[in-house]
Coordinates of C-alpha atoms and ligand atoms in Angstrom, one line a residue:
X1302 CA -2.5 1.6 -49.2
X1303 CA -5.9 1.2 -51.1
X1304 CA -7.4 3.3 -48.3
X1305 CA -4.8 6.0 -48.7
X1306 CA -5.4 6.3 -52.3
X1307 CA -9.1 6.6 -51.8
X1308 CA -8.7 9.2 -49.2
X1309 CA -6.4 11.2 -51.7
X1310 CA -9.1 10.8 -54.4
X1311 CA -11.8 12.0 -52.0
X1312 CA -9.9 14.9 -51.1
X1313 CA -9.2 15.8 -54.8
X1314 CA -12.8 15.4 -55.7
X1315 CA -13.8 17.6 -52.7
X1316 CA -11.3 20.0 -53.7
X1317 CA -13.1 20.3 -57.1
X1318 CA -16.7 20.4 -55.9
X1319 CA -16.0 22.7 -52.9
X1320 CA -16.0 25.9 -55.1
X1321 CA -18.4 28.4 -56.2
X1322 CA -19.6 28.3 -59.9
X1323 CA -21.5 31.0 -61.3
X1324 CA -23.5 29.9 -64.6
X1325 CA -25.7 32.3 -66.3
X1326 CA -28.2 30.5 -68.4
X1327 CA -29.5 33.8 -70.1
X1328 CA -29.4 37.5 -69.9
X1329 CA -25.6 37.7 -71.0
X1330 CA -26.2 38.3 -74.6
X1331 CA -29.5 39.8 -74.8
X1332 CA -32.2 42.0 -72.8
X1333 CA -34.4 39.4 -71.0
X1334 CA -34.2 35.6 -70.5
X1335 CA -32.4 36.6 -67.3
X1336 CA -31.4 33.7 -65.2
X1337 CA -28.4 32.6 -63.2
X1338 CA -27.2 29.6 -61.5
X1339 CA -25.1 29.7 -58.4
X1340 CA -23.7 26.3 -57.3
X1341 CA -21.5 25.2 -54.4
X1342 CA -21.0 21.5 -54.0
X1343 CA -24.4 19.9 -53.8
X1344 CA -26.4 23.3 -53.4
X1345 CA -27.9 25.3 -56.1
X1346 CA -29.6 28.5 -56.1
X1347 CA -31.1 30.4 -58.9
X1348 CA -31.5 34.1 -59.6
X1349 CA -34.6 35.1 -61.7
X1350 CA -36.3 33.1 -64.5
X1351 CA -37.3 35.7 -67.2
X1352 CA -38.5 35.6 -70.8
X1353 CA -36.9 37.2 -73.8
X1354 CA -39.3 38.7 -76.4
X1355 CA -38.9 37.4 -80.0
X1356 CA -36.7 39.0 -82.4
X1357 CA -38.2 40.2 -85.9
X1358 CA -36.9 37.0 -87.6
X1359 CA -38.9 34.7 -85.3
X1360 CA -42.5 35.1 -86.8
X1361 CA -45.2 33.5 -84.5
X1362 CA -43.1 33.0 -81.5
X1363 CA -44.5 34.3 -78.3
X1364 CA -41.4 34.4 -76.1
X1365 CA -38.2 32.7 -75.5
X1366 CA -37.1 31.0 -72.0
X1367 CA -33.9 29.9 -70.6
X1368 CA -32.6 26.5 -71.4
X1369 CA -32.3 24.5 -68.2
X1370 CA -30.6 21.2 -69.7
X1371 CA -27.8 21.9 -67.2
X1372 CA -30.3 21.5 -64.3
X1373 CA -31.6 18.2 -65.4
X1374 CA -30.8 15.6 -62.7
X1375 CA -29.8 18.3 -60.3
X1376 CA -33.5 19.0 -59.3
X1377 CA -32.9 17.8 -55.7
X1378 CA -30.0 20.1 -55.2
X1379 CA -31.9 23.3 -56.0
X1380 CA -32.4 25.0 -52.7
X1381 CA -34.5 27.9 -54.0
X1382 CA -35.2 30.5 -56.8
X1383 CA -34.9 34.0 -55.7
X1384 CA -36.7 36.7 -57.7
X1385 CA -35.2 40.0 -57.8
X1386 CA -38.3 41.8 -58.9
X1387 CA -41.8 41.2 -60.7
X1388 CA -40.9 42.3 -64.3
X1389 CA -41.5 39.5 -67.0
X1390 CA -37.8 39.6 -68.0
X1391 CA -37.1 38.3 -64.5
X1392 CA -40.3 36.0 -63.7
X1393 CA -41.9 35.5 -67.0
X1394 CA -40.5 32.1 -67.5
X1395 CA -41.3 30.8 -64.1
X1396 CA -44.4 29.1 -64.7
X1397 CA -43.1 26.8 -67.2
X1398 CA -39.4 26.5 -65.6
X1399 CA -40.7 25.8 -62.0
X1400 CA -42.9 23.0 -63.0
X1401 CA -40.0 21.3 -65.1
X1402 CA -37.9 21.6 -62.0
X1403 CA -40.6 20.2 -59.6
X1404 CA -41.4 23.4 -57.9
X1405 CA -38.3 24.2 -55.8
X1406 CA -39.1 27.0 -53.1
X1407 CA -39.3 30.5 -54.4
X1408 CA -38.0 33.6 -52.6
X1409 CA -39.0 37.2 -53.1
X1410 CA -40.6 40.4 -51.6
X1411 CA -44.5 40.3 -51.4
X1412 CA -45.2 42.2 -54.7
X1413 CA -42.9 40.0 -56.6
X1414 CA -44.3 36.9 -55.3
X1415 CA -48.0 38.1 -56.0
X1416 CA -47.2 38.8 -59.5
X1417 CA -45.6 35.6 -59.8
X1418 CA -48.7 33.7 -58.4
X1419 CA -50.8 35.4 -61.0
X1420 CA -48.5 34.6 -64.0
X1421 CA -48.6 30.9 -62.8
X1422 CA -52.3 31.0 -62.7
X1423 CA -52.6 32.6 -66.0
X1424 CA -50.5 30.0 -67.4
X1425 CA -52.2 27.0 -65.7
X1426 CA -55.3 27.1 -63.7
X1427 CA -54.5 25.9 -60.0
X1428 CA -50.7 25.8 -60.6
X1429 CA -50.1 28.7 -57.9
X1430 CA -50.9 26.0 -55.3
X1431 CA -47.7 24.1 -56.0
X1432 CA -45.6 27.1 -55.1
X1433 CA -43.6 27.0 -51.9
X1434 CA -43.0 30.7 -51.1
X1435 CA -40.5 32.3 -48.8
X1436 CA -41.6 35.8 -48.4
X1437 CA -39.0 38.4 -47.7
X1438 CA -41.0 40.4 -45.2
X1439 CA -38.1 42.7 -44.0
X1440 CA -35.3 43.8 -46.3
X1441 CA -32.9 42.8 -43.2
X1442 CA -34.2 39.0 -43.4
X1443 CA -31.5 36.3 -44.0
X1444 CA -32.2 32.9 -45.4
X1445 CA -29.8 30.1 -45.2
X1446 CA -30.0 27.9 -48.3
X1447 CA -27.6 25.1 -48.1
X1448 CA -24.1 26.4 -47.8
X1449 CA -25.4 29.8 -49.2
X1450 CA -26.3 32.6 -46.8
X1451 CA -28.7 35.0 -48.7
X1452 CA -29.3 38.7 -47.6
X1453 CA -31.0 41.6 -49.4
X1454 CA -30.6 45.3 -50.1
X1455 CA -33.2 47.9 -51.5
X1456 CA -32.6 49.2 -55.0
X1457 CA -34.4 51.8 -57.1
X1458 CA -36.2 50.5 -60.1
X1459 CA -39.7 51.2 -61.9
X1460 CA -41.4 48.6 -59.8
X1461 CA -41.9 48.6 -56.2
X1462 CA -40.2 45.7 -54.0
X1463 CA -37.1 45.4 -56.4
X1464 CA -34.3 44.1 -54.3
X1465 CA -30.6 43.4 -54.6
X1466 CA -29.3 40.1 -53.4
X1467 CA -26.2 39.3 -51.2
X1468 CA -24.9 35.7 -51.6
X1469 CA -22.4 34.7 -49.0
X1470 CA -20.3 31.6 -49.7
X1471 CA -17.2 30.0 -48.0
X1472 CA -15.2 31.5 -50.9
X1473 CA -16.6 34.8 -51.9
X1474 CA -19.6 37.2 -51.5
X1475 CA -21.6 37.8 -54.5
X1476 CA -23.6 41.1 -54.8
X1477 CA -26.5 41.4 -57.7
X1478 CA -28.7 44.3 -57.5
X1479 CA -31.1 42.9 -60.2
X1480 CA -32.4 45.7 -62.3
X1481 CA -31.5 49.1 -60.6
X1482 CA -31.1 52.7 -61.3
X1483 CA -29.7 55.5 -59.2
X1484 CA -32.2 58.2 -58.2
X1485 CA -30.5 61.1 -56.5
X1486 CA -33.7 62.5 -55.0
X1487 CA -36.6 59.8 -55.1
X1488 CA -40.0 60.5 -54.7
X1489 CA -41.6 57.8 -52.7
X1490 CA -38.8 56.6 -50.4
X1491 CA -35.2 57.6 -48.9
X1492 CA -32.1 57.8 -51.4
X1493 CA -30.8 54.3 -51.9
X1494 CA -27.0 54.2 -51.7
X1495 CA -24.7 51.2 -51.7
X1496 CA -21.7 52.3 -49.4
X1497 CA -22.6 49.4 -47.1
X1498 CA -22.1 46.9 -49.5
X1499 CA -18.4 47.8 -49.4
X1500 CA -18.2 46.4 -45.9
X1501 CA -19.2 42.9 -46.8
X1502 CA -17.0 39.9 -46.2
X1503 CA -14.3 39.9 -49.0
X1504 CA -13.7 39.0 -51.8
X1505 CA -16.7 40.3 -53.2
X1506 CA -18.0 39.8 -56.8
X1507 CA -20.4 42.5 -58.2
X1508 CA -22.7 41.6 -60.8
X1509 CA -24.2 44.6 -62.2
X1510 CA -27.0 45.1 -64.8
X1511 CA -25.2 47.3 -67.3
X1512 CA -28.1 48.1 -69.9
X1513 CA -27.3 51.7 -69.4
X1514 CA -23.5 51.5 -70.0
X1515 CA -23.5 53.4 -73.4
X1516 CA -26.0 56.0 -72.0
X1517 CA -24.0 59.2 -71.3
X1518 CA -27.1 61.6 -71.1
X1519 CA -27.9 62.9 -67.5
X1520 CA -30.8 61.0 -66.3
X1521 CA -34.2 62.7 -66.1
X1522 CA -34.5 63.0 -62.4
X1523 CA -37.9 61.4 -61.1
X1524 CA -38.9 64.8 -59.6
X1525 CA -38.7 66.5 -62.6
X1526 CA -40.6 63.8 -64.7
X1527 CA -43.5 63.8 -62.2
X1528 CA -43.6 67.5 -62.0
X1529 CA -44.0 67.6 -65.7
X1530 CA -46.6 65.0 -65.7
X1531 CA -48.5 66.5 -63.0
X1532 CA -48.5 70.0 -64.8
X1533 CA -49.8 68.1 -68.0
X1534 CA -52.5 66.3 -66.1
X1535 CA -53.7 69.5 -64.3
X1536 CA -53.7 71.8 -67.3
X1537 CA -55.1 69.3 -70.0
X1538 CA -58.0 71.0 -71.7
X1539 CA -59.8 67.8 -72.1
X1540 CA -59.2 64.2 -71.4
X1541 CA -55.7 62.9 -71.0
X1542 CA -54.5 59.6 -72.4
X1543 CA -51.4 58.2 -71.3
X1544 CA -49.7 55.2 -73.1
X1545 CA -47.1 53.3 -71.1
X1546 CA -45.8 49.9 -70.1
X1547 CA -47.9 47.8 -67.6
X1548 CA -44.7 47.1 -66.0
X1549 CA -44.2 50.6 -64.6
X1550 CA -46.2 50.1 -61.6
X1551 CA -44.5 52.9 -59.6
X1552 CA -45.1 55.4 -62.2
X1553 CA -48.8 54.4 -62.5
X1554 CA -49.2 54.5 -58.8
X1555 CA -47.9 58.2 -58.7
X1556 CA -50.2 59.1 -61.5
X1557 CA -53.2 57.5 -59.7
X1558 CA -52.6 59.4 -56.4
X1559 CA -52.0 62.6 -58.1
X1560 CA -55.3 62.2 -59.9
X1561 CA -57.1 61.5 -56.7
X1562 CA -55.6 64.5 -55.2
X1563 CA -56.9 66.8 -57.9
X1564 CA -60.3 65.0 -58.3
X1565 CA -59.9 63.4 -61.5
X1566 CA -61.0 59.9 -62.5
X1567 CA -58.7 57.4 -63.9
X1568 CA -59.7 54.4 -66.3
X1569 CA -57.0 51.7 -66.8
X1570 CA -56.9 49.7 -69.9
X1571 CA -55.0 46.7 -70.9
X1572 CA -55.1 43.2 -69.4
X1573 CA -51.6 43.2 -68.0
X1574 CA -51.8 46.7 -66.6
X1575 CA -55.0 46.2 -64.9
X1576 CA -53.8 43.0 -63.4
X1577 CA -50.6 44.5 -62.1
X1578 CA -52.4 47.3 -60.4
X1579 CA -54.9 45.2 -58.9
X1580 CA -52.3 43.0 -57.3
X1581 CA -50.3 46.2 -56.1
X1582 CA -53.5 47.5 -54.6
X1583 CA -54.6 44.3 -52.9
X1584 CA -51.3 44.4 -51.1
X1585 CA -51.6 48.0 -50.1
X1586 CA -48.8 49.3 -52.3
X1587 CA -51.4 51.7 -54.2
X1588 CA -53.7 53.5 -52.0
X1589 CA -56.7 55.1 -53.8
X1590 CA -60.2 55.5 -53.0
X1591 CA -62.6 53.1 -54.8
X1592 CA -64.3 55.9 -56.9
X1593 CA -61.0 57.2 -58.3
X1594 CA -60.6 54.3 -60.5
X1595 CA -63.5 53.8 -63.1
X1596 CA -64.2 51.2 -65.6
X1597 CA -63.2 52.3 -69.2
X1598 CA -66.9 51.8 -70.3
X1599 CA -68.1 54.6 -67.8
X1600 CA -65.8 57.4 -69.0
X1601 CA -68.5 59.1 -70.9
X1602 CA -70.4 59.7 -67.6
X1603 CA -67.9 62.3 -66.7
X1604 CA -66.8 65.6 -68.1
X1605 CA -63.8 65.2 -70.5
X1606 CA -61.9 67.4 -68.1
X1607 CA -62.0 65.1 -65.4
X1608 CA -60.7 61.8 -67.2
X1609 CA -57.4 60.2 -67.4
X1610 CA -57.0 56.9 -69.4
X1611 CA -53.9 54.9 -68.7
X1612 CA -53.3 52.2 -71.3
X1613 CA -50.9 49.9 -72.7
X1614 CA -49.3 50.2 -76.1
X1615 CA -46.7 53.0 -76.1
X1616 CA -44.4 50.8 -78.3
X1617 CA -47.0 50.8 -81.1
X1618 CA -47.8 47.1 -80.4
X1619 CA -50.4 45.9 -82.8
X1620 CA -52.9 44.5 -80.3
X1621 CA -52.3 46.9 -77.5
X1622 CA -54.8 49.5 -76.5
X1623 CA -53.2 52.5 -77.8
X1624 CA -53.0 51.1 -81.3
X1625 CA -56.7 50.1 -81.1
X1626 CA -57.6 53.8 -80.1
X1627 CA -55.6 55.1 -82.9
X1628 CA -57.1 52.9 -85.4
X1629 CA -60.6 53.6 -84.3
X1630 CA -61.0 50.1 -83.2
X1631 CA -61.7 50.7 -79.6
X1632 CA -65.0 50.3 -78.1
X1633 CA -65.1 53.2 -75.6
X1634 CA -62.3 55.7 -76.6
X1635 CA -62.2 57.6 -79.8
X1636 CA -59.6 60.5 -80.1
X1637 CA -60.9 63.9 -79.9
X1638 CA -58.8 67.0 -81.0
X1639 CA -59.0 68.2 -77.4
X1640 CA -57.4 65.2 -75.9
X1641 CA -53.9 65.3 -74.7
X1642 CA -52.0 62.2 -75.5
X1643 CA -48.9 61.3 -73.6
X1644 CA -46.3 58.5 -74.4
X1645 CA -44.5 57.8 -71.0
X1646 CA -41.8 55.3 -71.9
X1647 CA -38.7 54.9 -73.7
X1648 CA -38.4 53.1 -77.0
X1649 CA -37.4 49.5 -77.1
X1650 CA -34.7 49.1 -80.0
X1651 CA -36.3 47.7 -83.0
X1652 CA -39.8 49.3 -82.4
X1653 CA -38.8 52.7 -83.8
X1654 CA -40.6 52.5 -87.1
X1655 CA -43.8 51.3 -85.4
X1656 CA -43.8 54.2 -82.8
X1657 CA -43.1 56.6 -85.5
X1658 CA -46.1 55.5 -87.3
X1659 CA -48.1 55.7 -84.1
X1660 CA -47.0 59.2 -83.4
X1661 CA -47.8 60.2 -87.1
X1662 CA -51.2 58.9 -86.6
X1663 CA -51.8 60.4 -83.2
X1664 CA -50.7 63.9 -84.6
X1665 CA -53.4 63.7 -87.1
X1666 CA -56.1 62.9 -84.6
X1667 CA -55.0 65.3 -81.6
X1668 CA -53.4 68.7 -81.4
X1669 CA -51.7 67.9 -78.0
X1670 CA -49.3 65.0 -78.3
X1671 CA -46.5 64.8 -75.7
X1672 CA -43.5 62.3 -75.9
X1673 CA -40.2 62.1 -74.3
X1674 CA -38.5 64.0 -76.9
X1675 CA -40.2 67.3 -76.4
X1676 CA -40.6 66.9 -72.7
X1677 CA -39.0 65.0 -69.8
X1678 CA -41.8 62.7 -69.0
X1679 CA -40.0 59.6 -68.9
X1680 CA -37.2 58.7 -66.4
X1681 CA -35.5 55.3 -67.1
X1682 CA -35.6 52.3 -64.9
X1683 CA -31.9 51.4 -65.6
X1684 CA -28.7 53.2 -64.3
X1685 CA -26.7 55.4 -66.9
X1686 CA -22.9 55.1 -67.4
X1687 CA -22.5 57.8 -64.7
X1688 CA -24.5 55.7 -62.3
X1689 CA -22.5 52.6 -63.1
X1690 CA -19.3 54.4 -62.1
X1691 CA -20.9 55.6 -58.9
X1692 CA -22.0 52.3 -57.9
X1693 CA -18.5 50.9 -58.4
X1694 CA -17.1 53.6 -56.4
X1695 CA -19.5 52.9 -53.4
X1696 CA -19.2 49.2 -53.6
X1697 CA -15.5 48.8 -54.3
X1698 CA -15.9 45.1 -55.3
X1699 CA -12.9 42.9 -55.8
X1700 CA -14.2 41.7 -59.0
X1701 CA -16.7 43.1 -61.5
X1702 CA -19.4 41.1 -63.8
X1703 CA -21.3 43.3 -65.9
X1704 CA -24.7 41.3 -66.4
X1705 CA -28.3 41.5 -67.8
X1706 CA -27.5 43.2 -71.3
X1707 CA -26.4 42.5 -74.8
X1708 CA -22.7 41.7 -75.2
X1709 CA -21.7 45.0 -76.4
X1710 CA -23.2 46.9 -73.4
X1711 CA -21.2 44.4 -71.1
X1712 CA -17.9 45.2 -73.0
X1713 CA -18.9 49.1 -72.6
X1714 CA -19.2 48.6 -68.9
X1715 CA -15.8 46.9 -68.8
X1716 CA -14.2 49.9 -70.4
X1717 CA -16.1 52.1 -68.0
X1718 CA -14.9 50.2 -65.1
X1719 CA -11.2 50.4 -66.3
X1720 CA -11.5 54.1 -66.8
X1721 CA -12.7 54.1 -63.0
X1722 CA -9.3 52.5 -62.2
X1723 CA -10.5 48.9 -62.1
X1724 CA -7.9 46.2 -63.3
X1725 CA -8.8 44.5 -66.5
X1726 CA -7.9 41.0 -64.9
X1727 CA -10.5 41.6 -62.3
X1728 CA -13.3 42.1 -64.8
X1729 CA -15.1 39.0 -66.2
X1730 CA -17.3 39.1 -69.3
X1731 CA -19.6 35.9 -69.3
X1732 CA -21.6 34.7 -72.1
X1733 CA -24.7 32.6 -71.6
X1734 CA -23.6 29.2 -70.5
X1735 CA -20.2 30.2 -69.3
X1736 CA -18.9 28.7 -66.0
X1737 CA -16.9 31.0 -63.6
X1738 CA -15.3 29.1 -61.1
X1739 CA -14.2 30.3 -57.7
X1740 CA -12.2 28.7 -54.8
X1741 CA -9.8 30.3 -52.4
X1742 CA -7.8 32.0 -55.3
X1743 CA -8.9 34.2 -58.2
X1744 CA -12.0 33.5 -60.1
X1745 CA -11.3 31.7 -63.4
X1746 CA -13.5 31.3 -66.5
X1747 CA -13.6 27.5 -67.4
X1748 CA -13.5 26.0 -70.9
X1749 CA -16.9 24.5 -70.2
X1750 CA -20.1 25.6 -71.9
X1751 CA -23.5 24.6 -70.6
X1752 CA -26.4 24.4 -73.3
X1753 CA -28.2 27.6 -73.5
X1754 CA -29.8 27.3 -77.2
X1755 CA -33.2 29.0 -77.4
X1756 CA -36.2 27.4 -76.0
X1757 CA -39.0 29.1 -77.9
X1758 CA -42.7 29.1 -76.9
X1759 CA -45.3 29.4 -79.3
X1760 CA -48.9 29.3 -78.1
X1761 CA -49.0 26.6 -75.6
X1762 CA -46.0 24.6 -77.0
X1763 CA -42.7 24.8 -75.2
X1764 CA -39.6 24.1 -77.0
X1765 CA -41.2 22.2 -79.9
X1766 CA -40.4 24.9 -82.4
X1767 CA -37.1 24.1 -84.0
X1768 CA -35.2 26.5 -86.1
X1769 CA -36.3 24.4 -89.0
X1770 CA -39.7 25.4 -88.3
X1771 CA -38.6 29.1 -87.8
X1772 CA -36.9 29.1 -91.1
X1773 CA -39.9 27.8 -92.8
X1774 CA -42.0 30.6 -91.4
X1775 CA -39.5 33.3 -92.5
X1776 CA -39.6 31.8 -96.0
X1777 CA -43.4 31.7 -95.9
X1778 CA -43.3 35.3 -94.8
X1779 CA -40.8 36.5 -97.2
X1780 CA -41.4 34.8 -100.6
X1781 CA -44.7 32.7 -100.0
X1782 CA -45.3 29.3 -101.1
X1783 CA -45.6 27.2 -104.2
X1784 CA -47.4 23.9 -104.1
X1785 CA -46.9 21.2 -107.1
X1786 CA -49.6 18.4 -107.1
X1787 CA -48.5 15.6 -109.0
X1788 CA -50.6 12.5 -109.6
X1789 CA -49.1 9.3 -110.5
X1790 CA -49.9 5.8 -111.7
X1791 CA -49.0 3.5 -108.8
X1792 CA -48.1 0.8 -111.1
X1793 CA -46.2 2.5 -114.1
X1794 CA -44.9 5.5 -112.2
X1795 CA -46.3 7.5 -115.1
X1796 CA -47.7 11.1 -114.7
X1797 CA -51.6 11.3 -114.9
X1798 CA -52.8 14.6 -116.2
X1799 CA -51.0 17.8 -116.1
X1800 CA -49.5 18.8 -112.7
X1801 CA -51.8 21.1 -110.5
X1802 CA -50.1 24.3 -109.0
X1803 CA -51.3 26.5 -106.0
X1804 CA -49.4 29.3 -104.9
X1805 CA -49.9 31.8 -102.1
X1806 CA -48.0 35.1 -101.3
X1807 CA -45.6 34.4 -104.3
X1808 CA -46.9 35.4 -107.7
X1809 CA -50.4 36.6 -108.8
X1810 CA -51.2 33.2 -110.9
X1811 CA -53.5 34.9 -113.5
X1812 CA -50.8 37.3 -114.5
X1813 CA -48.1 34.5 -114.7
X1814 CA -49.7 32.0 -117.0
X1815 CA -46.5 31.5 -119.0
X1816 CA -44.2 31.0 -115.9
X1817 CA -46.8 28.4 -114.7
X1818 CA -46.9 26.6 -118.0
X1819 CA -43.1 26.4 -118.1
X1820 CA -43.2 25.1 -114.6
X1821 CA -45.5 22.4 -115.5
X1822 CA -43.3 21.3 -118.4
X1823 CA -40.3 21.1 -116.1
X1824 CA -42.4 18.8 -113.5
X1825 CA -43.3 16.6 -116.6
X1826 CA -39.7 16.3 -117.7
X1827 CA -38.7 15.3 -114.2
X1828 CA -41.1 12.7 -114.2
X1829 CA -40.3 11.5 -117.8
X1830 CA -36.6 11.5 -117.3
X1831 CA -36.8 9.2 -114.4
X1832 CA -35.0 6.0 -114.6
X1833 CA -37.8 3.5 -115.6
X1834 CA -36.2 0.6 -114.0
X1835 CA -36.7 2.1 -110.5
X1836 CA -40.2 2.3 -108.8
X1837 CA -41.8 5.4 -108.2
X1838 CA -39.7 6.6 -105.2
X1839 CA -41.8 9.5 -103.7
X1840 CA -38.9 10.9 -101.7
X1841 CA -36.8 11.1 -104.6
X1842 CA -39.4 12.7 -106.9
X1843 CA -40.3 15.2 -104.3
X1844 CA -36.7 16.3 -103.5
X1845 CA -36.2 16.5 -107.4
X1846 CA -39.3 18.7 -107.8
X1847 CA -38.2 20.9 -104.9
X1848 CA -34.6 21.3 -106.3
X1849 CA -35.6 21.8 -110.0
X1850 CA -38.5 24.0 -109.4
X1851 CA -36.9 25.9 -106.7
X1852 CA -34.0 26.9 -108.9
X1853 CA -36.2 27.5 -111.9
X1854 CA -38.4 29.8 -110.0
X1855 CA -35.5 31.6 -108.7
X1856 CA -34.0 32.1 -112.2
X1857 CA -37.2 33.6 -113.3
X1858 CA -38.2 35.8 -110.2
X1859 CA -35.2 36.1 -108.0
X1860 CA -37.5 34.9 -105.2
X1861 CA -37.3 31.7 -103.3
X1862 CA -40.8 30.6 -102.4
X1863 CA -41.4 27.4 -100.3
X1864 CA -41.9 24.7 -102.8
X1865 CA -44.1 21.9 -101.5
X1866 CA -44.4 18.9 -103.7
X1867 CA -47.5 16.5 -103.1
X1868 CA -47.4 13.1 -104.9
X1869 CA -50.6 11.2 -105.1
X1870 CA -50.5 7.7 -106.2
X1871 CA -53.5 6.4 -107.9
Ligands
ZN3353 ZN1 -37.0 45.3 -64.4

């Protein structure tokens, strides 16, 4: 009897564990921090480990990485981490997370893994030695990872070696193209289509990056963009300076190869850009003669007409090369009126103002500034609304999960799919930490939510910045600080001398003598009014000063500086 019960219980737990669980740890409510966990019984595979760049309200934070609390204690179950391509929002968090997870095997195409290796070495010298790499040499490779069988398919994206992933499980087949776009007439390879994915073992779940769900513009075909760029390059009256992203490796390759064809020299500037191109060159993905690429400090040795500078900073980032050039702080490049300046990338939301300022400054310095608003010199690496519809039609998935974008893009992708004839109940919009379970029936969204709170990286510190610290930084940045130094007699608890006040970023002290005098009086009163029967309780006095002085300063100035009481007992 007991045995029977035991067997029944085992069967029940088996029934519960033998299902596919899809858990996004990031990338469902933002652009970046992409990371998805696939779990089947005791097998886990992970897709991507990306960073998210900080928002404006996170001063001093370098980047944010996915929260891996859910994987704590399950490290031994992780069969592999697959990387869809080498962009930082897909590999950027790997140096920290792989270490925390005890370096599970990593799977990817050659360029992806080479960029990953570089990223690890940049983070910690020698750490790349820990990598256990499974290189996808051929797109037709299949890799068995526990209960999962993984296969791959090519996708169009702005970096070479971007792949889509097919995950076969006993219950369903998951299709995930990573980042993708749909190029009608690609320049460097055959047209990529997705009809073959409709023939996979059903049911199929399509997890589709939907960043372009609201983009109803016709995408600029690659060929048009390259023709425009090539015309600009060959007709430029003087030097040509191109500001772009270091992640646009495919585009930089095209420019390099064209430059070589027409006998121009190219100087690259920007650490990440030089590194990316070097890695791609070493793997043979970019084939240019040694003499085509010249160091930036040698450009003056050639006639202006022969020079192309490709640099980072098209978003106006403060420290990037293009900003330094514009501000006259670049050691080797000063802008001349005859230079042609090209912005070859789209604007990341939130950077509009900075880019506008950069544009204005460039127009003051050069007569030939070209950007995407006036000429098609940029082609997005992400599919548009029309492209999403095309892929849905080609793949014909049983279930649709829009992924890798802010919530509203996911919702728009859902609407789009419904317009294309998809049934609403077969579409699932997951948040970070949602758990989608899939057994032999329909997938269903559980009530469970795994932890996904921000893990912020600040310099070399990982996750040691809390929201309290962040709030402090915001306060300091907005309203400055106000330090009140109080000396008290250790025995009597009485104030010695008048309190000292230091303020930064709040008021100009010399012009606010009256306010400071009033503040000193308030502090004196706090100490005098204290119950004489209690000893000098430092925390109490500090809190009182913080509260009273804080609201007093607010009533006078309508600003809330950070009030820092310092008590010195003598
Ligand atoms: Zn990408």
